CSV table of C-alpha atoms and ligand atoms in Angstrom, one decimal:
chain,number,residue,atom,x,y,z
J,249,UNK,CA,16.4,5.5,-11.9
J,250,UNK,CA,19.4,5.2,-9.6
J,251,UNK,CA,20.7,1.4,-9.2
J,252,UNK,CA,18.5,-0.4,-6.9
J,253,UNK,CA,20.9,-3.5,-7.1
J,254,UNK,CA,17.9,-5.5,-8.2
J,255,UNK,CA,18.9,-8.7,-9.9
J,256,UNK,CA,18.1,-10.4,-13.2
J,257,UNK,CA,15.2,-11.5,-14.5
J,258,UNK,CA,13.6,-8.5,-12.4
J,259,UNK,CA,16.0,-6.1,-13.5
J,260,UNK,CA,15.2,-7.2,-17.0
J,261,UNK,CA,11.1,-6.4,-16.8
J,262,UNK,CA,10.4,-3.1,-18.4
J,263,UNK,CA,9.3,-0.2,-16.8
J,264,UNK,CA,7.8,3.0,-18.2
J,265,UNK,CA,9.2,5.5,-15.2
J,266,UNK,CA,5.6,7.7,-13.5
J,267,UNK,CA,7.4,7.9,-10.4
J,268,UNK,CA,10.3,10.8,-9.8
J,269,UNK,CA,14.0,10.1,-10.5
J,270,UNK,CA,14.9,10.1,-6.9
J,271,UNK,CA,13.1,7.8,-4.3
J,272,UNK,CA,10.3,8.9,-2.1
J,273,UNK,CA,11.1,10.2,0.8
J,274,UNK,CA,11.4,8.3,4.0
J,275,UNK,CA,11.6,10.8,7.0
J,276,UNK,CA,11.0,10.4,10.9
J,277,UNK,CA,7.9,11.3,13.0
J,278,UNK,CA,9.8,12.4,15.7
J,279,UNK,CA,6.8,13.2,18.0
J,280,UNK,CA,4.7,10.8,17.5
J,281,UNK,CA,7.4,8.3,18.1
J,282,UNK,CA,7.8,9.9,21.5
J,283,UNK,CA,4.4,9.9,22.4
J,284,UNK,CA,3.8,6.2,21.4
J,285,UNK,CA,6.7,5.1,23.4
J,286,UNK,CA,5.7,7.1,26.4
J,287,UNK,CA,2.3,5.8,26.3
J,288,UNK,CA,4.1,2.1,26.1
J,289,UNK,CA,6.0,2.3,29.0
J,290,UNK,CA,3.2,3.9,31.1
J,291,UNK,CA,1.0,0.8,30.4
J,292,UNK,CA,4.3,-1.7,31.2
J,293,UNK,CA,5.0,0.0,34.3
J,294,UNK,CA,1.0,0.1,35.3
J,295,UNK,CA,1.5,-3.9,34.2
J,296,UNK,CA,4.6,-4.2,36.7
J,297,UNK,CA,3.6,-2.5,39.4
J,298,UNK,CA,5.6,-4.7,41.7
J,299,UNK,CA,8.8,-3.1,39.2
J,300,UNK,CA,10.1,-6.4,38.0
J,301,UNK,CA,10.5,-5.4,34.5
J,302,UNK,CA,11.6,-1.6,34.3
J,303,UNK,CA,12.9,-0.7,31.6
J,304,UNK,CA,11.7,-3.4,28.9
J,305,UNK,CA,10.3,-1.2,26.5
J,306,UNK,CA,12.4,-0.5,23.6
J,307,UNK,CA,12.1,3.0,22.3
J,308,UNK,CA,10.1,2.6,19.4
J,309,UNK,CA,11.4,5.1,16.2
J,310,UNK,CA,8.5,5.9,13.7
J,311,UNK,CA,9.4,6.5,10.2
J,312,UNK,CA,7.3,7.3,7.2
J,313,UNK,CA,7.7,6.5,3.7
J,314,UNK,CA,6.1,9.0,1.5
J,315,UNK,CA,4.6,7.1,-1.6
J,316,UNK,CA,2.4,9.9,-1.4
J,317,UNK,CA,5.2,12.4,-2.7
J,318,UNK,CA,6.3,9.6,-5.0
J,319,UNK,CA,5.4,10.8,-8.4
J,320,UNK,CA,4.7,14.2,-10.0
J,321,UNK,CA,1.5,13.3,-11.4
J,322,UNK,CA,-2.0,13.7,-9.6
J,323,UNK,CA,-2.6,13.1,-6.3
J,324,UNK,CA,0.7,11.0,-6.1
J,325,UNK,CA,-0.1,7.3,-4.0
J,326,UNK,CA,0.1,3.6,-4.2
J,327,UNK,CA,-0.7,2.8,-7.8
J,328,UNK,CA,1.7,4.7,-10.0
J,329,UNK,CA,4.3,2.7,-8.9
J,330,UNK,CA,2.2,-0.8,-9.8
J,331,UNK,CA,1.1,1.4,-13.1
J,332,UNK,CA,4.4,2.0,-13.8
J,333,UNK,CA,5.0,-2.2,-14.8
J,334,UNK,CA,1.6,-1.9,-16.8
J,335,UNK,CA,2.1,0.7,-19.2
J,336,UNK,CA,4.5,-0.9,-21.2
J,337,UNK,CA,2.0,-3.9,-21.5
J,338,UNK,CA,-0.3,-0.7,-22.4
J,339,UNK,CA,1.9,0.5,-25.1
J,340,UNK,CA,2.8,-2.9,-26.6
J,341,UNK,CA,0.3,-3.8,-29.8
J,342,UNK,CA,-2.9,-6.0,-28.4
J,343,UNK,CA,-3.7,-9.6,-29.8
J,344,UNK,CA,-5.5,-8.9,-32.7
J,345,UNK,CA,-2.3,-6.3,-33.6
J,346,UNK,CA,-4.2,-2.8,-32.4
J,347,UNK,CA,-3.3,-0.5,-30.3
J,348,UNK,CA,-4.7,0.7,-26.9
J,349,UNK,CA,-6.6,4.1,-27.2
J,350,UNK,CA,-9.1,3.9,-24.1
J,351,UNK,CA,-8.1,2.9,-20.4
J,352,UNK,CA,-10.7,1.7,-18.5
J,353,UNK,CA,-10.7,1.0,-14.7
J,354,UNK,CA,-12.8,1.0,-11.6
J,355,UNK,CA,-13.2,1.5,-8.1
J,356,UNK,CA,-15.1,3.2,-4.9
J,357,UNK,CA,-16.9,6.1,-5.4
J,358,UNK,CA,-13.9,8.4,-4.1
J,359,UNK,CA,-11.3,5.5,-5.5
J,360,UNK,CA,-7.9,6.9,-5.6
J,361,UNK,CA,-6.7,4.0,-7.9
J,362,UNK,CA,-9.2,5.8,-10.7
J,363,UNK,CA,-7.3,9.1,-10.4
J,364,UNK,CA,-3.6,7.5,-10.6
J,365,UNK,CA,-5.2,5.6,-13.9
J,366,UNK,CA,-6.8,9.0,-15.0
J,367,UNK,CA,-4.0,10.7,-14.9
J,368,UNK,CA,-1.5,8.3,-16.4
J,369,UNK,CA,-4.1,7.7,-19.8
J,370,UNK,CA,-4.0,11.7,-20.3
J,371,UNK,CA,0.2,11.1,-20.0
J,372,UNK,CA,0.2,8.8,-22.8
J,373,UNK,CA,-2.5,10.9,-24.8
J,374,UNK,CA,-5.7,8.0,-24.3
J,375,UNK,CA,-8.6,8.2,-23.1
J,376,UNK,CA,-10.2,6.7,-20.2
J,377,UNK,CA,-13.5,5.7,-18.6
J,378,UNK,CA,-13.5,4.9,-15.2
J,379,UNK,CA,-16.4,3.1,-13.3
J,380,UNK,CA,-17.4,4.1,-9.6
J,381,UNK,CA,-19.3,1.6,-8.0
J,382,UNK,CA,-21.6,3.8,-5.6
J,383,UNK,CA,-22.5,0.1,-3.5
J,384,UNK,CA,-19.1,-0.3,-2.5
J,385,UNK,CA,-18.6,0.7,1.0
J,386,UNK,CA,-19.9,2.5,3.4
J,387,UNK,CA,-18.7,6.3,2.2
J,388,UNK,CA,-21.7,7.3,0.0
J,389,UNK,CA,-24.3,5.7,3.0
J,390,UNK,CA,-22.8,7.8,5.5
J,391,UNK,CA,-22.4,10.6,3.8
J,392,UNK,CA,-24.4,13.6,5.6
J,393,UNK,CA,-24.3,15.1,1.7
J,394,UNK,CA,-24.3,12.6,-1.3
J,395,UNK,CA,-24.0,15.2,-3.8
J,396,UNK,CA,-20.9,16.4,-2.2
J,397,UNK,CA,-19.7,12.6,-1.7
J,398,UNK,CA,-20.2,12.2,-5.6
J,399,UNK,CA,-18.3,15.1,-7.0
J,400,UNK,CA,-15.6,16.5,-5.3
J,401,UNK,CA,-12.7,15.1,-3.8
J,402,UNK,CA,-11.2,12.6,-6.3
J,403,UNK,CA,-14.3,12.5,-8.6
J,404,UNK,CA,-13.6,16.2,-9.2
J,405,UNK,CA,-10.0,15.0,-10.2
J,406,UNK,CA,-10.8,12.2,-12.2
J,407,UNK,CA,-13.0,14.3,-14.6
J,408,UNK,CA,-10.5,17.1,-14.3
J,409,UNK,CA,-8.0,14.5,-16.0
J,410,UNK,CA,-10.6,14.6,-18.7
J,411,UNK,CA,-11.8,10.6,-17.8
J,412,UNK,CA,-14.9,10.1,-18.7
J,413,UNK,CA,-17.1,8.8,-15.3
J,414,UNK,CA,-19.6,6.7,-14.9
J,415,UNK,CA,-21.5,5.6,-11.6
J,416,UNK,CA,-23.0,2.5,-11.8
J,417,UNK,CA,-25.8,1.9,-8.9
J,418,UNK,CA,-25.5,-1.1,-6.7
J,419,UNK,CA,-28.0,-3.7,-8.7
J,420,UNK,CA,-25.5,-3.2,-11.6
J,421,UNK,CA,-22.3,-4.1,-10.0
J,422,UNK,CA,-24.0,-7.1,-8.0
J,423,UNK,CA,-21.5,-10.5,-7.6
J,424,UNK,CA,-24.1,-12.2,-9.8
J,425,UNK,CA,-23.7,-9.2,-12.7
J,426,UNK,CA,-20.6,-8.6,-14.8
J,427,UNK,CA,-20.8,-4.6,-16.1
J,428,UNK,CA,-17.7,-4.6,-17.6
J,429,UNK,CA,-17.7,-6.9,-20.2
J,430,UNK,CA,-20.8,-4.7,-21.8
J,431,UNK,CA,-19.0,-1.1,-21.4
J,432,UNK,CA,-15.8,-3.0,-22.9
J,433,UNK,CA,-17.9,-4.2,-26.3
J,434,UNK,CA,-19.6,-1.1,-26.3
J,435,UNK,CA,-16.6,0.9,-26.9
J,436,UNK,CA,-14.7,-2.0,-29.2
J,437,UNK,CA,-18.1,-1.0,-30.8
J,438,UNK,CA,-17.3,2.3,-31.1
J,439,UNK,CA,-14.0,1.7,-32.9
J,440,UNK,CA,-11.9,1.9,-29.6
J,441,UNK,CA,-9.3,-0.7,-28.2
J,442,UNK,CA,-9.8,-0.7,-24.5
J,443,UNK,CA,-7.5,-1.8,-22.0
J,444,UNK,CA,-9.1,-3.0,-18.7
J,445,UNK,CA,-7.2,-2.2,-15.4
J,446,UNK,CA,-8.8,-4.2,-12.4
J,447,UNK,CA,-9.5,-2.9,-8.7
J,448,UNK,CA,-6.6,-1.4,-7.5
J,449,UNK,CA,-4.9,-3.1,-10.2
J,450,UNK,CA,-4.2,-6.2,-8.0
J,451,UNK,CA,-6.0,-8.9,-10.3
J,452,UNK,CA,-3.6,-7.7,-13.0
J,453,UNK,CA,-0.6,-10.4,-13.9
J,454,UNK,CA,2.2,-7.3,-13.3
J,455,UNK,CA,0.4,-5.5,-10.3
J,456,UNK,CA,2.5,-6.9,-7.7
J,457,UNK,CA,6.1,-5.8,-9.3
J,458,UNK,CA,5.9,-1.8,-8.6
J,459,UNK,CA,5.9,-3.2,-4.6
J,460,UNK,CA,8.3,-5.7,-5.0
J,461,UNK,CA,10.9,-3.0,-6.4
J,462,UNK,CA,9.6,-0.6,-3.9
J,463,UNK,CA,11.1,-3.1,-1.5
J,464,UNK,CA,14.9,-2.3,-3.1
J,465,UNK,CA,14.6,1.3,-3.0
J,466,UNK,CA,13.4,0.6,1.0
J,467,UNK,CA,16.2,-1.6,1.3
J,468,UNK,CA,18.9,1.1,-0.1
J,469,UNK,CA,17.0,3.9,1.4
J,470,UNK,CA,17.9,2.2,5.1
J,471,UNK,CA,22.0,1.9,4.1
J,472,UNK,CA,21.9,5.6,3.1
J,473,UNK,CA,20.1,6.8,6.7
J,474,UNK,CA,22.0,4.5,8.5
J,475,UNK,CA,25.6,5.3,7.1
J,476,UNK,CA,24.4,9.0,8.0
J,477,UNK,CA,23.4,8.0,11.4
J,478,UNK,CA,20.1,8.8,11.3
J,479,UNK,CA,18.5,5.5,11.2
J,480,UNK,CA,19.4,3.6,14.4
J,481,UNK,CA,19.2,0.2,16.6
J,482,UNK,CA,19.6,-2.3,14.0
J,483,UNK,CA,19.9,0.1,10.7
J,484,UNK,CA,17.0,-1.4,9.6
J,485,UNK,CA,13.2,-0.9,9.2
J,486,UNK,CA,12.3,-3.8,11.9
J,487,UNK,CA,8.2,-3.5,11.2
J,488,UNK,CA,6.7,-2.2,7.8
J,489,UNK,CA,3.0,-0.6,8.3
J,490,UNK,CA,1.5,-0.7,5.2
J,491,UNK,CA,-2.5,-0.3,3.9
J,492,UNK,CA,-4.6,-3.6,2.9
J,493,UNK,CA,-7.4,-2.7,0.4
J,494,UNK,CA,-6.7,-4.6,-3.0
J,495,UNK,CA,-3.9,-6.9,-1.6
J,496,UNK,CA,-1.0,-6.1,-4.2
J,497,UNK,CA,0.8,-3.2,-2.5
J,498,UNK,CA,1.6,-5.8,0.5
J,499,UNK,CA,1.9,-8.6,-2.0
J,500,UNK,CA,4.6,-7.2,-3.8
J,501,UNK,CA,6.5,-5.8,-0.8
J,502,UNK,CA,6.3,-9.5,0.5
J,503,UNK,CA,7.9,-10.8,-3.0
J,504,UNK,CA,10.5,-7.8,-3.2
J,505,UNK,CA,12.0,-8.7,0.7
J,506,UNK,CA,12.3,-12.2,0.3
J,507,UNK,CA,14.0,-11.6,-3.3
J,508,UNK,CA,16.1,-9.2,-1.4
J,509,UNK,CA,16.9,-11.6,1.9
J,510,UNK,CA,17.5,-14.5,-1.1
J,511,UNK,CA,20.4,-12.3,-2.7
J,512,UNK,CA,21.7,-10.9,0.3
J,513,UNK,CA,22.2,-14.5,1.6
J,514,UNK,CA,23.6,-15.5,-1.7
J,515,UNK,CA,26.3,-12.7,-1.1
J,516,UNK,CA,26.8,-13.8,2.7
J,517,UNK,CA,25.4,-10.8,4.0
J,518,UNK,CA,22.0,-11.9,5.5
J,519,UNK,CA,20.2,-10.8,8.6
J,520,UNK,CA,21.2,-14.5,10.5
J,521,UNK,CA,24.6,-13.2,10.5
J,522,UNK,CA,23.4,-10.2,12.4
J,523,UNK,CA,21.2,-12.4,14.6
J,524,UNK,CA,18.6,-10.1,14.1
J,525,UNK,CA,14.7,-11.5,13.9
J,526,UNK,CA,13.3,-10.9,10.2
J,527,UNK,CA,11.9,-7.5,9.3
J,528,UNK,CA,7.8,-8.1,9.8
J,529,UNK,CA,5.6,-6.1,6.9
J,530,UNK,CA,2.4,-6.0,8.8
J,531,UNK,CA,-1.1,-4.9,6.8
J,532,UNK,CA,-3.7,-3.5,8.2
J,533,UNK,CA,-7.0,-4.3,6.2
J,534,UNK,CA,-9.2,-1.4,5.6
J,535,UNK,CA,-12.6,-2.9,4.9
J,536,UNK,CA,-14.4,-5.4,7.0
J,537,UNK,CA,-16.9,-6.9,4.1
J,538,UNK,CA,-14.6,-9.9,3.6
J,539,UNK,CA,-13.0,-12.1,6.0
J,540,UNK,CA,-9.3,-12.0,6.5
J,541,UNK,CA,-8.3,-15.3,5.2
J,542,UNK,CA,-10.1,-14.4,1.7
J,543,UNK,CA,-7.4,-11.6,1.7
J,544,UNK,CA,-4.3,-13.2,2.7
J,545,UNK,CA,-5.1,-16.2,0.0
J,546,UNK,CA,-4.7,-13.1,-2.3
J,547,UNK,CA,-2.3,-11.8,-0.6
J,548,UNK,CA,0.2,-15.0,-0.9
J,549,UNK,CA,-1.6,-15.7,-4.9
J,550,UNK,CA,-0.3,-11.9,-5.6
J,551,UNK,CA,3.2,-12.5,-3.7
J,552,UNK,CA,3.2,-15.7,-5.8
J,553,UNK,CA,2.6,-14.0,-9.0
J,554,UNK,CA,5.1,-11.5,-8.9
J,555,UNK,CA,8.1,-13.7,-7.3
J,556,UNK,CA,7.5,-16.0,-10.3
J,557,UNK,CA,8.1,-13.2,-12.5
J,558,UNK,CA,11.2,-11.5,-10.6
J,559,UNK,CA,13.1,-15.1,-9.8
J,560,UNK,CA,11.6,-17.0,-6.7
J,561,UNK,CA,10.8,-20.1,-6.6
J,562,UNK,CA,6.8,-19.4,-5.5
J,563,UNK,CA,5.9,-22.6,-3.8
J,564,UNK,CA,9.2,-22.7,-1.8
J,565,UNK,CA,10.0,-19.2,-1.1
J,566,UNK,CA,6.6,-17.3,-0.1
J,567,UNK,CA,4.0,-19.1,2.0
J,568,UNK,CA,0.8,-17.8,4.0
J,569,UNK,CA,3.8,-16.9,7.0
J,570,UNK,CA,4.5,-14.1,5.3
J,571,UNK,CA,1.3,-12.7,4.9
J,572,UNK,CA,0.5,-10.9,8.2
J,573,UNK,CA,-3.1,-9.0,8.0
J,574,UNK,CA,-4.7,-7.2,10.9
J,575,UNK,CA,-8.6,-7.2,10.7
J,576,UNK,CA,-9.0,-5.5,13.6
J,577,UNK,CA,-9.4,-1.8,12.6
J,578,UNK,CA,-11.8,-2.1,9.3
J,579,UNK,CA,-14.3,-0.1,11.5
J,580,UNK,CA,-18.0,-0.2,10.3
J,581,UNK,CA,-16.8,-0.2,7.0
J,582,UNK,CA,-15.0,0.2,3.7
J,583,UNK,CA,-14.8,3.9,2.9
J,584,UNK,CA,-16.6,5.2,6.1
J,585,UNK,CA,-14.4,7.4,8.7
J,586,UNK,CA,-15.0,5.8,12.4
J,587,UNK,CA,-14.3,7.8,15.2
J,588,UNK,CA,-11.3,6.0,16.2
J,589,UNK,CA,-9.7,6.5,13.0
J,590,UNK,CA,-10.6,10.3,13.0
J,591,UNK,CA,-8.9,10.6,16.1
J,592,UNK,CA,-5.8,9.1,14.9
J,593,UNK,CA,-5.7,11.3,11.8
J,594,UNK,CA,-6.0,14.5,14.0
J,595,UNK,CA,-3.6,12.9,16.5
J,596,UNK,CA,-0.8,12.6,13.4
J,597,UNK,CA,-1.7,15.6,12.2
J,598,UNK,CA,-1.6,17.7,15.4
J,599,UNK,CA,2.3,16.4,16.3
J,600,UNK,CA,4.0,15.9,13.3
J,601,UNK,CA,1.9,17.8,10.4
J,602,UNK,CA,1.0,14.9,8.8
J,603,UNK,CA,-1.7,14.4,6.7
J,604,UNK,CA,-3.0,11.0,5.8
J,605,UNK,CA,-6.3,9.8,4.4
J,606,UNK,CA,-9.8,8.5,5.7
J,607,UNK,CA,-10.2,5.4,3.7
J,608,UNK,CA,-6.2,3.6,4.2
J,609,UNK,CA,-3.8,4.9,6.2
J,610,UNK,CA,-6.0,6.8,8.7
J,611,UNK,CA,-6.6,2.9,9.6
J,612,UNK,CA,-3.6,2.1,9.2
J,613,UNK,CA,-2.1,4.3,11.6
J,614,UNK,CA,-4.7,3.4,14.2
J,615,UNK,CA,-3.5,-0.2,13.7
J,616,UNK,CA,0.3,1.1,14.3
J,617,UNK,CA,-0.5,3.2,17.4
J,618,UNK,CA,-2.3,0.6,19.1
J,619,UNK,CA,0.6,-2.4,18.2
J,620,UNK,CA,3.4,0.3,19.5
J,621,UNK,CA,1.5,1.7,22.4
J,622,UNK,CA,-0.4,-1.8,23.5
J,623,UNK,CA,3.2,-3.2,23.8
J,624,UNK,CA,2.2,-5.9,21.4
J,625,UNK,CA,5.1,-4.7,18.9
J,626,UNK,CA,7.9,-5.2,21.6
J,627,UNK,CA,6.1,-8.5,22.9
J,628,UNK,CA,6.6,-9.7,19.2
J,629,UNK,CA,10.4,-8.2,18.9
J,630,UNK,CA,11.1,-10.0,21.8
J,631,UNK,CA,9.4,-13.5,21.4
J,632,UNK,CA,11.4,-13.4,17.8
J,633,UNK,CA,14.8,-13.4,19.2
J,634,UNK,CA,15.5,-9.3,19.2
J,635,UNK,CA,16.6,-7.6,22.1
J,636,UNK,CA,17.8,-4.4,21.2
J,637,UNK,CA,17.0,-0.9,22.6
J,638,UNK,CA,15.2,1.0,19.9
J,639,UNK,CA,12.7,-0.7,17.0
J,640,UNK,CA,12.9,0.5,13.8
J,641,UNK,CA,8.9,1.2,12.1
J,642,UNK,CA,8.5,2.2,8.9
J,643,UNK,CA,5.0,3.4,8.3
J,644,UNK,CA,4.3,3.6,4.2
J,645,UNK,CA,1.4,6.3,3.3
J,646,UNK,CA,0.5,5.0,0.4
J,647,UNK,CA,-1.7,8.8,-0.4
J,648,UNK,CA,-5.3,9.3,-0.9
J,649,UNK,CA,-5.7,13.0,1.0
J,650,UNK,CA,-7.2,14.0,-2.3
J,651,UNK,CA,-10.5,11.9,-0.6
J,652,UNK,CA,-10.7,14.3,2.2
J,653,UNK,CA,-12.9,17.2,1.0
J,654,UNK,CA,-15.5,14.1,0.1
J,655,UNK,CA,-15.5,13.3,4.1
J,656,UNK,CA,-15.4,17.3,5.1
J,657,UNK,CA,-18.8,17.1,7.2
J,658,UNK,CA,-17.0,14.3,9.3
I,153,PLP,C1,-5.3,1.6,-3.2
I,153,PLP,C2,-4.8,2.2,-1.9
I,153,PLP,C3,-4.3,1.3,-0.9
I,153,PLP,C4,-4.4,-0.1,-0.9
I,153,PLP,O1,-3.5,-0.7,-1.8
I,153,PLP,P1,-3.8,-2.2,-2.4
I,153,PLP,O2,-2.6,-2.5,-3.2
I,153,PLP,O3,-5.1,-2.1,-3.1
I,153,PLP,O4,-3.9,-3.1,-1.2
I,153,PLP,C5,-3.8,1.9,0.2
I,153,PLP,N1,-3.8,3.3,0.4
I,153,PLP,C6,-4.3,4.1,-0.6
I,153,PLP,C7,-4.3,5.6,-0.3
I,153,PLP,C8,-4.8,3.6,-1.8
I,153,PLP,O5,-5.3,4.4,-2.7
């Protein structure tokens, strides 16, 4: 990996690379940033009728961070990057002095997470179960074809991998029920040494780091385009967009940017100096089945976590102010493709070729069209101290198209 400039202890936490040698790429969305700021200014200027305030509307400059051309594996997203802090834990011999042979994970029906740890076990030549809870979410209820819902998109994947799959109904993944602890003793039972991933792998001690690096490459990503000229205004992503399901892809971005405002300021170089407000990395939840503060308490736990491990001081340096969640476009529920996020999937798709994904960043760009063309964005630039021209958003697709052929009767 090319130097990051990411300090000690984090530069000192192993890694087992999944992701390519070079960083994702972050690219402009050159017509949807037009039409978002048109749409802006027509709804300031239908505000100010009386033409007080004409031209207050910064142009707003879209970019995307491809996480979903990150890695060469399957179905590249989110999780290889938080995988990629998790093998070597993998790898390393287990308490009782065995070695891993079996991954085992979960998720949603058409989880992506499953493939990412599907794909990684066949890598490293284990094995892997992965469990799909069919009552989480609203994907397999609205489903016009169930069948359809349960084996293709990434359920086809996964058992391409060779994983083996298993759907549990909803009675056996109640809160009251634990299924996992049973499959995990069944296979110990079996003469295996399984190796239990979480959700998303958020609950996991190292889940936040892949983010909180990803945060560095960001970082260096923004000198490069901005030396070249391509990256204007302040040279700087100004607002992060970025998918809430699990909690630790946000978490660790938090972690990584303050780490990265910490040095900076250590080296004099900090973003006072260029009286500029600090960068926001705004998360737009995808499911509506719990409230938001049950999210943002995991949100600042993971944050927590993960700046422990990479040199904050957790209690000092990351607090719930740096968790910012939106609950306003879960929709009807986790997994299910609302109308309004349909529409904004065709909308990116029809300007800029862009594909995203019905279950994350579909929402998620939803949530980003409505702050940039609501004028809430440039309402919270501007209440924050910035007043410059153009705003800098960086919108991170975390992957998941492989879902779509699960949601093709929508
Ligand atoms: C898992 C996932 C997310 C959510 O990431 P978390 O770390 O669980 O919050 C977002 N987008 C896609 C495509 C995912 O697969």
């Amino acid at each position: 990996m090319s130097d990051l400039d990411i300090p000690s202890p984090f530069s000192e936490i192993p890694l087992y690379p999944l992701q390519y040698l070079h960083p994702s790429p972050i690219h402009p969305l050159p017509h949807l940033s037009t039409s978002a700021t048109d749409a802006a200014n027509t709804k300031d200027t239908t505000a100010n009728k009386d033409g007080q305030n004409p031209s207050s509307h910064p142009r707003i400059n879209i970019w995307c961070k491809r996480e979903d051309h990150g890695s060469p594996l399957a179905c590249s997203g989110n999780k290889y990057r938080k995988l990629e802090y998790i093998v070597p834990d993998i790898l390393r011999p287990q308490k009782d002095g065995r070695t891993v042979t079996i991954l085992v994970t979960e998720g949603a029906i058409q989880s992506n997470h499953t493939v990412q740890v599907a794909s990684v076990a066949a890598v490293l030549g284990l094995k892997a179960v992965v469990l799909l809870h069919k009552g989480t979410g609203g994907g397999l209820r609205s489903t016009t074809n169930p069948e359809v819902f349960q084996n293709t998109g990434n359920v086809q994947v996964v058992r391409m991998l060779g994983a083996e799959v298993r759907m549990l109904e909803p009675d056996e993944s109640a809160d009251d029920k634990d299924p996992v602890e049973p499959i995990l003793q069944g296979l110990r039972d079996n003469g295996h040494v399984p190796y239990w991933i979480p959700s998303g792998a958020s609950l996991h001690h190292l889940g936040g780091l892949g983010y909180a690096r990803c945060a560095f490459e960001i970082a260096k990503q923004e000198v490069e385009l901005s030396q070249r000229g391509t990256l204007k205004g302040s040279g700087r992503f100004d607002y992060i967009f970025v998918s809430f399901g699990s909690g630790s892809t946000v978490a660790g971005l938090i972690a990584g940017f303050k780490l990265l405002e910490k040095t900076r300021q250590q080296q004099g170089n900090n973003e006072e100096r260029k009286q500029l407000p600090k960068r926001q990395v705004i998360s737009i939840m995808s499911s509506p089945t719990k409230p938001k503060p049950y999210h943002e308490e995991r949100a600042v736990r993971f944050a927590r976590t993960a700046g422990e491990m990479i040199g904050l001081d957790p209690q000092n340096d990351i607090s719930l102010d740096d968790v910012r969640l939106d609950d306003r476009f879960v929709g009807s529920a986790y997994g299910q493709l609302d109308p309004e996020t349909k529409a904004a999937l065709d909308r990116v798709a029809r300007v800029d070729g862009l594909i995203g994904d019905p279950v994350y960043t579909g929402k998620t760009l939803r949530g980003l069209l409505h702050w940039v063309e609501s004028g809430e964005i440039a309402r919270d630039w501007s209440v924050r101290g910035g007043n410059s021209a153009e705003l800098n958003v960086l919108f991170i697709h975390t992957g998941g198209q492989s879902a779509l052929a699960a949601y093709s009767d929508i």
